[in-house]
Structures are given as C-alpha cells and as structure tokens.
Coordinates of C-alpha atoms in Angstrom, one line a residue:
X81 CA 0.0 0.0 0.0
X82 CA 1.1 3.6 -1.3
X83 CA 0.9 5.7 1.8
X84 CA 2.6 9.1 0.2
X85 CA 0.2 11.7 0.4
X86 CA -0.7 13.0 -3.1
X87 CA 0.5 16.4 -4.4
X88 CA -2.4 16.8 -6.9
X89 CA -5.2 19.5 -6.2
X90 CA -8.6 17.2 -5.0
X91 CA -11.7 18.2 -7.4
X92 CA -13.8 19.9 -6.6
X93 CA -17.6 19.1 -7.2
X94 CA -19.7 21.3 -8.9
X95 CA -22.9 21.5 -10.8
X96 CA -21.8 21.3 -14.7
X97 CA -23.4 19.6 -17.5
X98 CA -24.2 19.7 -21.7
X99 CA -27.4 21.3 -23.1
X100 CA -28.1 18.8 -25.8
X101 CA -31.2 17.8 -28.0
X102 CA -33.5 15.4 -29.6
X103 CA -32.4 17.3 -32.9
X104 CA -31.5 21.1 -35.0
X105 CA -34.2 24.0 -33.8
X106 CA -35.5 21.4 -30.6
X107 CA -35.2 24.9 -28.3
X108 CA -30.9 24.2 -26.9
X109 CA -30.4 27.5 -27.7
X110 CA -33.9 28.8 -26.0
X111 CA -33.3 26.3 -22.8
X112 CA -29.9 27.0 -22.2
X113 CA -30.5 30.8 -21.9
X114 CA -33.4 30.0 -19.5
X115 CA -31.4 28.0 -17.3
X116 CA -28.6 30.6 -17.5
X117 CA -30.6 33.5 -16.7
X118 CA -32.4 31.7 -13.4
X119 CA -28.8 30.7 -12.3
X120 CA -27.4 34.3 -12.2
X121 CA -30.4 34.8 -10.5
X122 CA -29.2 33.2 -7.7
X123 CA -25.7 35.2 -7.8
X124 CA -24.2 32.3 -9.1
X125 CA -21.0 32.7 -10.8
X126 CA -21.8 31.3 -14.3
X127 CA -19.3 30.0 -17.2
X128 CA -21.1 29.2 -20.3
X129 CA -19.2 27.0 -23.4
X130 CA -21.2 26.4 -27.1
X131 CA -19.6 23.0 -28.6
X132 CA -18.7 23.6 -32.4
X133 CA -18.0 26.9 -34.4
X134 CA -20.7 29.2 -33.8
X135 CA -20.1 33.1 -32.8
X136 CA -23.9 34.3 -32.9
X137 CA -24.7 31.8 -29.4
X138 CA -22.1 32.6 -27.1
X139 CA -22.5 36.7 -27.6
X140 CA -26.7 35.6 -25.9
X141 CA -25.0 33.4 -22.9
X142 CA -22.4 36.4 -22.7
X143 CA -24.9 38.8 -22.2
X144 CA -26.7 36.8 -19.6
X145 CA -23.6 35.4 -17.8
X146 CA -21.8 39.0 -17.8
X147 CA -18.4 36.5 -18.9
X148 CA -17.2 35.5 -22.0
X149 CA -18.7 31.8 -23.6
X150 CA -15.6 29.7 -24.9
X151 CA -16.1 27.7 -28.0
X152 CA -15.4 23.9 -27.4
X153 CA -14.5 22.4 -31.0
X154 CA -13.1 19.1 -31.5
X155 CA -11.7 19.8 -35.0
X156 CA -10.3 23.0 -34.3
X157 CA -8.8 22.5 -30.7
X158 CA -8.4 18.8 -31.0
X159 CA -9.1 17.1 -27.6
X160 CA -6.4 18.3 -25.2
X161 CA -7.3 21.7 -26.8
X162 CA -11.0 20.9 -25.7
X163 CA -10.0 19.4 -21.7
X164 CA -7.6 22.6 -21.5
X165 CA -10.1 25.4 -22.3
X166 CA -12.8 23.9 -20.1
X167 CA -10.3 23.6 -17.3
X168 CA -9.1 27.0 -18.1
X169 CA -12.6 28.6 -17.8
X170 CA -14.7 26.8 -15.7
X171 CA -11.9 27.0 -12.8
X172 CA -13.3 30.0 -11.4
X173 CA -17.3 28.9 -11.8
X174 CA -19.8 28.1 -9.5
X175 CA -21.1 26.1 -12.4
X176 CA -20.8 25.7 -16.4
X177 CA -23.4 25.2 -19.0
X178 CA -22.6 24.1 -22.0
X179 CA -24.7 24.4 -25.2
X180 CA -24.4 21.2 -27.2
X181 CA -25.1 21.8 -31.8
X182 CA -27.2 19.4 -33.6
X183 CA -28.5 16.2 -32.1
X184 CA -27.3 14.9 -28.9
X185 CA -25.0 11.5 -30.7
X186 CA -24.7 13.8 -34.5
X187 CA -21.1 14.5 -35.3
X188 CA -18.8 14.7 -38.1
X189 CA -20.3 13.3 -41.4
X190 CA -23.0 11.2 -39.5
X191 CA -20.4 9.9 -36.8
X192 CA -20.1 10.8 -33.6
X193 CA -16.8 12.4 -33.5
X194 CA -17.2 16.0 -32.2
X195 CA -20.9 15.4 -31.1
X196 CA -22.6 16.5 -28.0
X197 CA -22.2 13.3 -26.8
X198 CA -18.4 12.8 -27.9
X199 CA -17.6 16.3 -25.6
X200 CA -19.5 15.3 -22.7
X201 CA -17.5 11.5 -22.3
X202 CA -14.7 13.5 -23.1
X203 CA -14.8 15.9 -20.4
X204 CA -17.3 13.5 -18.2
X205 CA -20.0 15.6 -18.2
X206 CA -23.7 14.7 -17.8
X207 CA -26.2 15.7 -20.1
X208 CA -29.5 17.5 -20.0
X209 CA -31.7 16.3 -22.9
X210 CA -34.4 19.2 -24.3
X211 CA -37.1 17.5 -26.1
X212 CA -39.4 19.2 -28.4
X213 CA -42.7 17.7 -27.2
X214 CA -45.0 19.8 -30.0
X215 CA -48.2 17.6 -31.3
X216 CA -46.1 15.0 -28.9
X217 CA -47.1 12.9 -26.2
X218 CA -46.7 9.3 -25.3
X219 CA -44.1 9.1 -28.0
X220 CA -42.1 11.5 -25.9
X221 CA -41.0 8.3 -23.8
X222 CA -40.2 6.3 -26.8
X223 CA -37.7 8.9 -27.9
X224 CA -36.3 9.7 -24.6
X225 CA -36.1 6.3 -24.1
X226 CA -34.1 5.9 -27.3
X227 CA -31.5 8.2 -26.3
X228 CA -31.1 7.0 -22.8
X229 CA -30.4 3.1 -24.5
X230 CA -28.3 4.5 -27.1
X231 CA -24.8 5.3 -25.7
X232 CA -24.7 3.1 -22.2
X233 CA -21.3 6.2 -21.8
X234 CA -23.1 8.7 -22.3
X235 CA -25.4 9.9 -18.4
X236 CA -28.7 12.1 -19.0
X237 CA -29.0 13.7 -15.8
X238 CA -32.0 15.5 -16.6
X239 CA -34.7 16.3 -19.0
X240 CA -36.7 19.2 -20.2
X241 CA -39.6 19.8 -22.2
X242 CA -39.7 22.4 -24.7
X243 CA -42.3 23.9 -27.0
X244 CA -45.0 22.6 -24.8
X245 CA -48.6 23.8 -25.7
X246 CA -50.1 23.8 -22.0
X247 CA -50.0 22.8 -18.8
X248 CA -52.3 20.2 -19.6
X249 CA -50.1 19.0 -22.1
X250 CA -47.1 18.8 -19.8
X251 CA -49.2 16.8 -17.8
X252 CA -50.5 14.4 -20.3
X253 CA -46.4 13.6 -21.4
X254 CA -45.2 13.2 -17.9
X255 CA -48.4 10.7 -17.0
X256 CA -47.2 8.6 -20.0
X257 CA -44.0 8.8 -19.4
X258 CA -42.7 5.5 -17.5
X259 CA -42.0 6.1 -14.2
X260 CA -37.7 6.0 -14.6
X261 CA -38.0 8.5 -17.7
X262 CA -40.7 10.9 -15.8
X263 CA -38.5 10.7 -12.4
X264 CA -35.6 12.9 -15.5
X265 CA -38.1 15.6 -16.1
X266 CA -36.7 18.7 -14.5
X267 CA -39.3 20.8 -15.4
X268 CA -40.8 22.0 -19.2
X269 CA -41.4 25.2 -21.0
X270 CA -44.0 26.5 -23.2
X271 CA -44.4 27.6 -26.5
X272 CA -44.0 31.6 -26.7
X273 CA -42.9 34.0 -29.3
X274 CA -41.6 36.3 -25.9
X275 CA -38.2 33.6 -26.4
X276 CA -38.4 33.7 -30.5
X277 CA -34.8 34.6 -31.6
X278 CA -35.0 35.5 -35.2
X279 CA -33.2 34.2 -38.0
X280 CA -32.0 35.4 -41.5
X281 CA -29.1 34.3 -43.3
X282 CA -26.4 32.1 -41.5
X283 CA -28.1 32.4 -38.5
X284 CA -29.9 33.8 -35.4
X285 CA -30.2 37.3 -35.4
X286 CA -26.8 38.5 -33.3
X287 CA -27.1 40.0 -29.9
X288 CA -25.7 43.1 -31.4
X289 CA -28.5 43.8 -33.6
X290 CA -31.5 42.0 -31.5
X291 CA -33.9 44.5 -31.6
X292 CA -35.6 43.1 -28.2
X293 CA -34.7 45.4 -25.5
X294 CA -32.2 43.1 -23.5
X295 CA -34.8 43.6 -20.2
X296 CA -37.7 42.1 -21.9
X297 CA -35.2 39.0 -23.3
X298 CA -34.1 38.6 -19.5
X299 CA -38.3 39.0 -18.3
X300 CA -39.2 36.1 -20.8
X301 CA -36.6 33.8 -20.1
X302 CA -37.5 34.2 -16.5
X303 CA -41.2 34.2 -16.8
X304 CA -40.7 31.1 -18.8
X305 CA -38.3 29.3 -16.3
X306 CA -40.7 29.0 -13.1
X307 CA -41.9 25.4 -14.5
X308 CA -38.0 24.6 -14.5
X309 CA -36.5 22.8 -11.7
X310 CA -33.1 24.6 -11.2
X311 CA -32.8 22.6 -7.9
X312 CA -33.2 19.5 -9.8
X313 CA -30.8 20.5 -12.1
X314 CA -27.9 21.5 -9.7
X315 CA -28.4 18.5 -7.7
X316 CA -28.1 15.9 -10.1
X317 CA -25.7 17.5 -12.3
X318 CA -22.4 18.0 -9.5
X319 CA -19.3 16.7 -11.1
X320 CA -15.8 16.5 -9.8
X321 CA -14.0 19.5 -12.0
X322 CA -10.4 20.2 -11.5
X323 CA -9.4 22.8 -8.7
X324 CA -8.8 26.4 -9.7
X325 CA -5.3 26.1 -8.9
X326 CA -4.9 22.8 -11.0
X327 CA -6.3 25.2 -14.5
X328 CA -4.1 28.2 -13.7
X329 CA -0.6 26.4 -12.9
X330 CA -1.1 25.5 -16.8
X331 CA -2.2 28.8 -18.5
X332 CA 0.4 31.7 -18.1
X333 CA -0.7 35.3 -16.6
X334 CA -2.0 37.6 -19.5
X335 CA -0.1 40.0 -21.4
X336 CA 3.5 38.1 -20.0
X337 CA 4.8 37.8 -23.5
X338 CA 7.7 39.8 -25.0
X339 CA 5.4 42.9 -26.2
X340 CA 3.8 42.6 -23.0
X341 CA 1.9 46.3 -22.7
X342 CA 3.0 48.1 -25.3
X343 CA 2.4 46.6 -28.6
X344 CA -1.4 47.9 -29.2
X345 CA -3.8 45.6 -31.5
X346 CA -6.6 47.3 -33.3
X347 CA -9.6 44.9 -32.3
X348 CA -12.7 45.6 -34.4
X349 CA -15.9 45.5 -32.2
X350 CA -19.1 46.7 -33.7
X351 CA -22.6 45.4 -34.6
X352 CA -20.5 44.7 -37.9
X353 CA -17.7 42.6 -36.9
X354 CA -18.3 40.4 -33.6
X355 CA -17.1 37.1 -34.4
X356 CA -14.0 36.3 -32.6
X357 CA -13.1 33.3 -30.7
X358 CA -12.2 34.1 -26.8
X359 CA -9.6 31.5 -26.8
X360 CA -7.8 33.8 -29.9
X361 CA -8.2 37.1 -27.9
X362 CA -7.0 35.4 -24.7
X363 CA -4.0 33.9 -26.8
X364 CA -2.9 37.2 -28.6
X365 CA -2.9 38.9 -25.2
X366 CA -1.2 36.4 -23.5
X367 CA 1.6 36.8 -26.4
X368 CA 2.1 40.2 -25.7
X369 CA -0.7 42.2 -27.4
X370 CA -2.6 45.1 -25.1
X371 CA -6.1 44.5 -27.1
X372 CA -7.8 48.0 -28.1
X373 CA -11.0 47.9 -29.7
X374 CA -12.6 50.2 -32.2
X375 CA -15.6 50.5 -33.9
X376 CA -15.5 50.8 -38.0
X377 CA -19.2 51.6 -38.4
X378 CA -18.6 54.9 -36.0
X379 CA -14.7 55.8 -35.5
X380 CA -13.2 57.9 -37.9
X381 CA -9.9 56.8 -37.0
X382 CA -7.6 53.9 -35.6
X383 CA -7.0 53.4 -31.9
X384 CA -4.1 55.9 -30.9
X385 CA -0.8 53.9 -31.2
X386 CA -2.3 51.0 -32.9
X387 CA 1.0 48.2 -34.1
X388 CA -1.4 45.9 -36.1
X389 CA -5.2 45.7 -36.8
X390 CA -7.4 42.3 -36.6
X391 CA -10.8 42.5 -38.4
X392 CA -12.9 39.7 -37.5
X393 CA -15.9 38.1 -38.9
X394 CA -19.9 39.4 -39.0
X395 CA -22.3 40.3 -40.8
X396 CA -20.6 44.1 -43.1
X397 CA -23.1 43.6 -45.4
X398 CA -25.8 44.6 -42.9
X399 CA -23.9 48.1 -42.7
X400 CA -22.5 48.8 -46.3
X401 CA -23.9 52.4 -45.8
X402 CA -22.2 53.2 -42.8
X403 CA -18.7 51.0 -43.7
X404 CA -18.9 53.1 -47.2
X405 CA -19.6 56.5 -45.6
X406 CA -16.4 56.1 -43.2
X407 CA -14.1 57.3 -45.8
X408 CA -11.7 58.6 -43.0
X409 CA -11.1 55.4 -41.4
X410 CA -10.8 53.6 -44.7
X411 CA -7.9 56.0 -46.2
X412 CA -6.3 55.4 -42.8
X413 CA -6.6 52.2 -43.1
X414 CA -4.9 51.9 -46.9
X415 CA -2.1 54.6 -45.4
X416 CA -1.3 52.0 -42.6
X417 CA -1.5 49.1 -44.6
X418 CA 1.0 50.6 -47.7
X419 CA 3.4 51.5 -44.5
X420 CA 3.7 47.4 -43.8
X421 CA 1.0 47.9 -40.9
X422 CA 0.4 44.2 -40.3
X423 CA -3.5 43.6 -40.8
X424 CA -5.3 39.9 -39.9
X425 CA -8.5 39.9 -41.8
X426 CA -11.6 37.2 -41.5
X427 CA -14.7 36.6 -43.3
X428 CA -16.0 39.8 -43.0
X429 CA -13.1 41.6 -42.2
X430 CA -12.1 40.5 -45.5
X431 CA -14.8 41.3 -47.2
X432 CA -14.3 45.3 -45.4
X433 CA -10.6 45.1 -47.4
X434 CA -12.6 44.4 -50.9
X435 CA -13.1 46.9 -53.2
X436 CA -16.5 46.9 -53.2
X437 CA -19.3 44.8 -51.3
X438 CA -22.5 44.0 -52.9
X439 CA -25.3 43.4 -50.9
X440 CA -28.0 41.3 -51.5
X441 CA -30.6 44.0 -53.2
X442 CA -28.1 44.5 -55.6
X443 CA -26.1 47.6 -54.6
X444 CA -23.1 48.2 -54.4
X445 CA -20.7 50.0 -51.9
X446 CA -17.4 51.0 -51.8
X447 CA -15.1 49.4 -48.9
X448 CA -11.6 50.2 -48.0
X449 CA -10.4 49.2 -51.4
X450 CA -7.3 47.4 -49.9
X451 CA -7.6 44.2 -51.5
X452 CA -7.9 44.2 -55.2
X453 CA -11.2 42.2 -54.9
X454 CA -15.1 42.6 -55.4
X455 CA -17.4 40.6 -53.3
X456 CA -21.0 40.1 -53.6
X457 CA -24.0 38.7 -51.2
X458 CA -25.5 35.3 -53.0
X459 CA -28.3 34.1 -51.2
X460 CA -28.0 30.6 -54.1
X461 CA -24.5 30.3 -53.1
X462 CA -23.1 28.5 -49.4
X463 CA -19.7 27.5 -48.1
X464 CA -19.5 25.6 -44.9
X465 CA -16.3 23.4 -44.5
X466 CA -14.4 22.8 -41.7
X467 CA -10.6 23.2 -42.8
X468 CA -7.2 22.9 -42.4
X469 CA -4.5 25.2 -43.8
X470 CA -1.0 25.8 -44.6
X471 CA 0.4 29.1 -45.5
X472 CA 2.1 29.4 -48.8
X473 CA 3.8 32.7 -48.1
X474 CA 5.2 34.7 -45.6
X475 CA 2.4 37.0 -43.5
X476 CA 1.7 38.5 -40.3
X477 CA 0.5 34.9 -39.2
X478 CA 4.6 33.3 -39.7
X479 CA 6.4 32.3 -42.2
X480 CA 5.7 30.0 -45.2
X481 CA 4.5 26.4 -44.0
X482 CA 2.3 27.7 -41.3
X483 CA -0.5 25.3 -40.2
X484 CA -3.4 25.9 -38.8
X485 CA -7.2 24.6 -38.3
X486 CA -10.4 26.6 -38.6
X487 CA -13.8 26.7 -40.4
X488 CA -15.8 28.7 -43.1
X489 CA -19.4 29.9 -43.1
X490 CA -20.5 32.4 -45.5
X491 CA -23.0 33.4 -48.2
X492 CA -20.9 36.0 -50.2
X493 CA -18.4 35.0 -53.0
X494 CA -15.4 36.8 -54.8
X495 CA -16.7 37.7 -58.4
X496 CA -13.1 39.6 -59.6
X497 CA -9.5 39.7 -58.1
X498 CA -6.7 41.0 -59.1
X499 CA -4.9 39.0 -57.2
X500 CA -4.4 35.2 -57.0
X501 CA -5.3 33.3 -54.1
X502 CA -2.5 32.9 -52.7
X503 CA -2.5 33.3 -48.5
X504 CA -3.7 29.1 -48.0
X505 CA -3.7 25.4 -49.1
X506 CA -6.8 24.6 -48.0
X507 CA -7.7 21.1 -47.0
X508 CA -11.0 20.6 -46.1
X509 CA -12.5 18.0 -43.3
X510 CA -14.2 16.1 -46.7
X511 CA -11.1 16.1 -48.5
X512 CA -10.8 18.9 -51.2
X513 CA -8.0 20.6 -51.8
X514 CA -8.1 24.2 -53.1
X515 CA -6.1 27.8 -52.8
X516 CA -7.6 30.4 -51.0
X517 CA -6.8 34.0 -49.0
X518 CA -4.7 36.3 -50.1
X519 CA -1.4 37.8 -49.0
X520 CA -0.7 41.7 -50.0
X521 CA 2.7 42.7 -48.4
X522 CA 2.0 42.9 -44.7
X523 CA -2.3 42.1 -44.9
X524 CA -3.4 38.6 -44.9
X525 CA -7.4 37.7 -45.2
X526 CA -9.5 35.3 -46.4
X527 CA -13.1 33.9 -45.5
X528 CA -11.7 31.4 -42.9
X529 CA -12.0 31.7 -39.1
X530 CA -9.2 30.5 -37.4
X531 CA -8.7 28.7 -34.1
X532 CA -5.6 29.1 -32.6
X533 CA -5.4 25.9 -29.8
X534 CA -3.2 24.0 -31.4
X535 CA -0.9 26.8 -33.1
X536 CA -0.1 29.2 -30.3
X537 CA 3.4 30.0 -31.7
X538 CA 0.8 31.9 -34.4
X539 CA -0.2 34.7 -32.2
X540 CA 3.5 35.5 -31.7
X541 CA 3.9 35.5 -34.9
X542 CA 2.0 38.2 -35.1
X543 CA 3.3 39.7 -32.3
X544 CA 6.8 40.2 -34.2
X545 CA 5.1 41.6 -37.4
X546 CA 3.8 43.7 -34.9
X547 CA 6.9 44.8 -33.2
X548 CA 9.2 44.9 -36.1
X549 CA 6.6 47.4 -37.9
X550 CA 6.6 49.6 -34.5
X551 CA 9.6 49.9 -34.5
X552 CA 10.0 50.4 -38.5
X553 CA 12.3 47.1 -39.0
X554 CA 12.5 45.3 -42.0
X555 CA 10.8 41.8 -42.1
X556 CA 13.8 39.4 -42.9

C-alpha cells in the first residue's frame, strides 16, 4: 500500500453539465438561456461553453452570464485543446453550462466524432436532454427512451420539455411517461414568441442587432423558467471539476509575453464585426498584445498607437452604408497598410478590405479598397467546410508552411481579383484541396475563421510583425 500523500489538487464538485437535443431548432439555444438567466439569478458565478463553431450563441449566454462563452470544437482544438479550455474557464465557476449543436450522438459526417455526446464522455460531463414535445405525447417516452439506451457512456441527468402547448399537455407527457424517464423531467417550458430569436441568413439574429430590449429578453426567459427545476438541475448535475489552482498552474498570466503592454492591436468590435473566438483574444494577449478595440461603423480613426489591426468576422453587409460612408477610417486604413501595418483579416473583415461589397438588393458599396477584390451577397451560393491550412507565403501569421485549423461559413463569394489566391492550401474535413486568402505585403485575409489551440506559436507571430513594424524594422 502507497501511503505518500498525493501532491495533486482534489476536485472539486460542482454542478456542470451539456445542453443537448432530440435534434436542430428542438429549443438548446432557447433552454440553455433560461437556465442561464435563473442561475445568475441566484448570484451564481456562471461560465457558459457552445460546442462547435458558432459566434452568434455565445455573444446571448455572454450577455446573460456577464463572462465571455468559450467555443469547445473538436476539430479545431483537438481534444487536449477541448480538456484545456474547459479547465481553463470553468476554474473559477460556481457552475458551467454548456450548449451542445445538432443532435445529442450527431457529429462529423454522421459519426459521432465532435458530437454532443463525444464532448460530454470526453470531459465526463452529464447531459441535460431538451425534447421538443410539440403535437407530442406518449411518444415523448419512446424517444427519450431511445436516447437513454443509445450510448450506455453517455449519463442524461435530466430532461426538459420544450415547446409545450399547455400545462395540460405537460401533464398528459409526464403521466405517460414510465416512471424511470418521468423521475428525469426537470421541469418544461411553453411555447411563446416572448423567447423567439430571429433568423435570416447564416443564423440567429446576433445580440448586437436584436432589436428586443435586452430587459424584456431577460423578463421572458425568467417568466418562462418558473416550471424549470433549477434545484433538480444543480443536484443531479455535481461533477468533480479540477481545482482552480490545478487550470491556472497550466495557463500563463496575460499580457506576460515579449510585447507585454506596449504593442497595441486594433480589435474591431461593432454590430458589424463580432465574431472572434475568446480562446484567440486570450491567446494574442497572453503573447504580448494590449487588445484596443474600435468601432468601424462609428470611429473615424484607428486606436491611438495601434502596431497591427485584426478585423474579425460578421455580418458588413448589414452596414454597407455606414462602412462606405467612413471614408476617414478607410484611407487610414490603406495609409497603414502601404506602411507594412500588419493587418489579420476574417470573413467579414475580408470582405471590409474588398473593393467593393454588394449586398443582397443589388447595390453596391465602396469598402476600404485594400484588397484588389469585389465581393458580392448570393443568397443561391453557401460555403460551410471545416478546414485545415497551410500558409504558402510569408504573412503576419509566420512564415511559409504555417498550419493551422479553422472553419468557413459564409454566403458571399469573390466575383473579380486581381490577385491570386495565394495566402492558403486549403484542405478541407471532406477532403478537397483548393487555394484560398490572399497575402498583400504585410495584410493577410480570407473567409476562414481561425482557431488558434493548437498553433499558439501563431499569435506571436503576429506579435513580431507587430513589433518589427513599430519599430520600423524590416521583415527578414
């Protein structure tokens, strides 16, 4: 027998647990914010997580939770990437929600790799099941029955009813529900257009633009929680989660790197461009960067002292007048970047670098002219790949032979360049092979989001295209 007292942190246990569903459009989205909202409620310290790509759902929990929600993707972050960001931000929590995409078991190309399901055994997590119940009864057991069976690895903790038409009909599905599957029902919610988020192209509507006052949001979602059993859900979701002082002994203080304080990154942050993964931002200030942001819709100028720019993803087409009217901003902008300003472009960002940006009535505006590209809104046209690239040039992100992983999402396509593509080899998760983003002295863009987990040596990268241009050295 080993009687030497163990040096490791003990867990500690804690109510945390994946939102997941029957199906797409069941009501995660809808749930989770309930439960999220009745927890702060309580003055709970709240972390929130959204498995997969998705910006638009984390800014909702982030506005709830009053704390950043951290993307958990298994093909960007692989799965150390995934175990290290939960440990990372759930150190501090009282408890973590995490909002599940798809069905509960769907995953990559009908397996389950990166499901709901796959994250939760990976980070032994229980799982709250929300089940659409509408023109449902009796069948309700039959289905929650069917996922309980399924995966013998896989623990539902809990179950809630969504889109339920009365009380009555709550009533009727729990009475024929057998007595094992009625004993998970922590409570249901019913149908109301008070929760309806809603949707146009590529998504919800974001939080930026939600034209619900953000009071009436949190009134519904609490009005609509009083059938939910947060008790229920706190008890029977405590897991052991690694100690505080376990997360931090891996994840070095912010802004420790060699720029620490004084290199200044332009951060776009506007209804426009919103998409950024925390994980990056915490990753490019832990290299070094002091993160400034600035609005392009509204500010006529850069941030005072600004070393490099990063324009994120969003939706620039819903603000072509305003982009096109800033002509200050944009001529700064094409100043900087001629001087070997390094500039990180995505999606949208890009798309603000084009030319010109056609929206989907047909009009056209003029952006910061930049790039030597046109772009147009095509609501027939889609890309949706997850992908994985390699740099063919040098850019702000390294040198030549860069790697990285990340995903695209977009309706809007490139109809002229004058410049090859020539930033990425693009792999995709199905297997195609392509050339995409482009590289213009010190700017790189392109429509791909990337994730920097399992590349950290890319935000230094950065970092030194940002140094050597503040302090006017030549690249070598």
């Amino acid at each position: 027998m080993n009687n030497t007292a163990s040096t490791d942190p003990a867990p500690r246990s804690r109510p945390a647990f994946v939102v997941a569903a029957t199906h797409s459009s069941a009501g995660k989205t809808t749930i989770t914010a309930i439960v999220l909202r009745l927890l702060r409620e309580r003055g709970l310290k709240v972390q929130a997580f959204k498995i997969g790509p998705d910006f638009i759902d984390p800014g909702y929990h982030r506005e709830i939770t009053g704390r950043p929600s951290i993307n958990l993707d298994l093909w960007m972050m692989g799965a150390e990437g995934v175990r290290g960001s939960f440990s990372r931000w759930s150190a501090e929590a009282d408890v973590c929600v995490i909002e599940a995409m798809g069905g509960l078991y769907d995953g990559e190309n009908g397996t389950e790799k990166g499901s709901a399901a796959h994250i939760a055994k990976l980070l032994g997590l229980p799982v709250v099941v929300v089940m659409d119940v509408w023109g449902m009864t009796r069948t309700s057991g039959a289905v929650l029955g069917g996922l309980m069976a399924f995966d013998p690895e896989v623990r539902i903790a809990a179950c809630v009813l969504n889109q339920v038409g009365s009380r009555t009909h709550a009533e009727m599905v729990l009475t024929a529900l057998p007595d094992q599957l009625r004993e998970l029902v922590a409570g249901w919610v019913e149908r109301s257009e008070h929760l309806r988020v809603d949707e146009r192209h590529l998504g919800l509507t974001t939080v930026e633009e939600n034209p619900t006052a953000v009071a009436e949001r949190a009134a519904a979602q609490v009005a609509s929680g009083r059938t939910v059993d947060v008790d229920r859900l706190l008890a029977t979701t405590r897991t052991a989660l690694p100690d505080p002082g376990e997360a931090s002994a891996h994840h070095p203080p912010h802004g420790t790197g060699p720029g620490a304080s004084h290199v200044r990154l332009a951060v776009a942050r506007d209804a426009a461009f919103c998409f950024y993964y925390e994980e990056n931002l915490r990753a490019l200030e832990d290299a070094g960067f002091t993160l400034v942001p600035f609005r392009p819709t509204v500010d006529s100028q850069l941030p005072d002292g600004a070393d490099a720019v990063y324009l994120g993803g969003g939706y620039p087409e819903s603000f072509t007048a305003e982009l096109a009217a800033n002509r200050s901003l944009a001529h700064e902008l094409r100043a900087r970047a001629a001087h070997g300003m390094p500039v990180y472009a995505e999606c949208g960002g890009m798309m603000y670098l084009a030319r010109s940006l056609t929206g989907f009535d047909g009009k056209a505006a003029a952006m910061t002219g930049i790039l030597p590209i046109d772009v147009v809104m095509d609501r027939r046209y889609l890309a949706i790949h997850y992908v994985e690239v390699r740099t063919q040039a040098p850019s702000p992100l390294g040198e030549a032979g860069q790697r990285a992983r990340g995903q695209e999402f977009h309706q809007s396509r490139i109809t002229t360049a004058e410049i090859e593509p020539n930033l990425y080899e693009v792999t995709t998760s199905t297997g195609e092979r392509r050339r995409a983003g482009f590289v213009l002295d010190n700017v790189a863009a392109s429509y791909i989001h990337l994730h920097f987990s399992m590349h950290p040596e890319i935000p230094r990268n950065f970092l030194s295209a940002a140094l050597r241009y503040a302090k006017k050295v030549p690249a070598v």
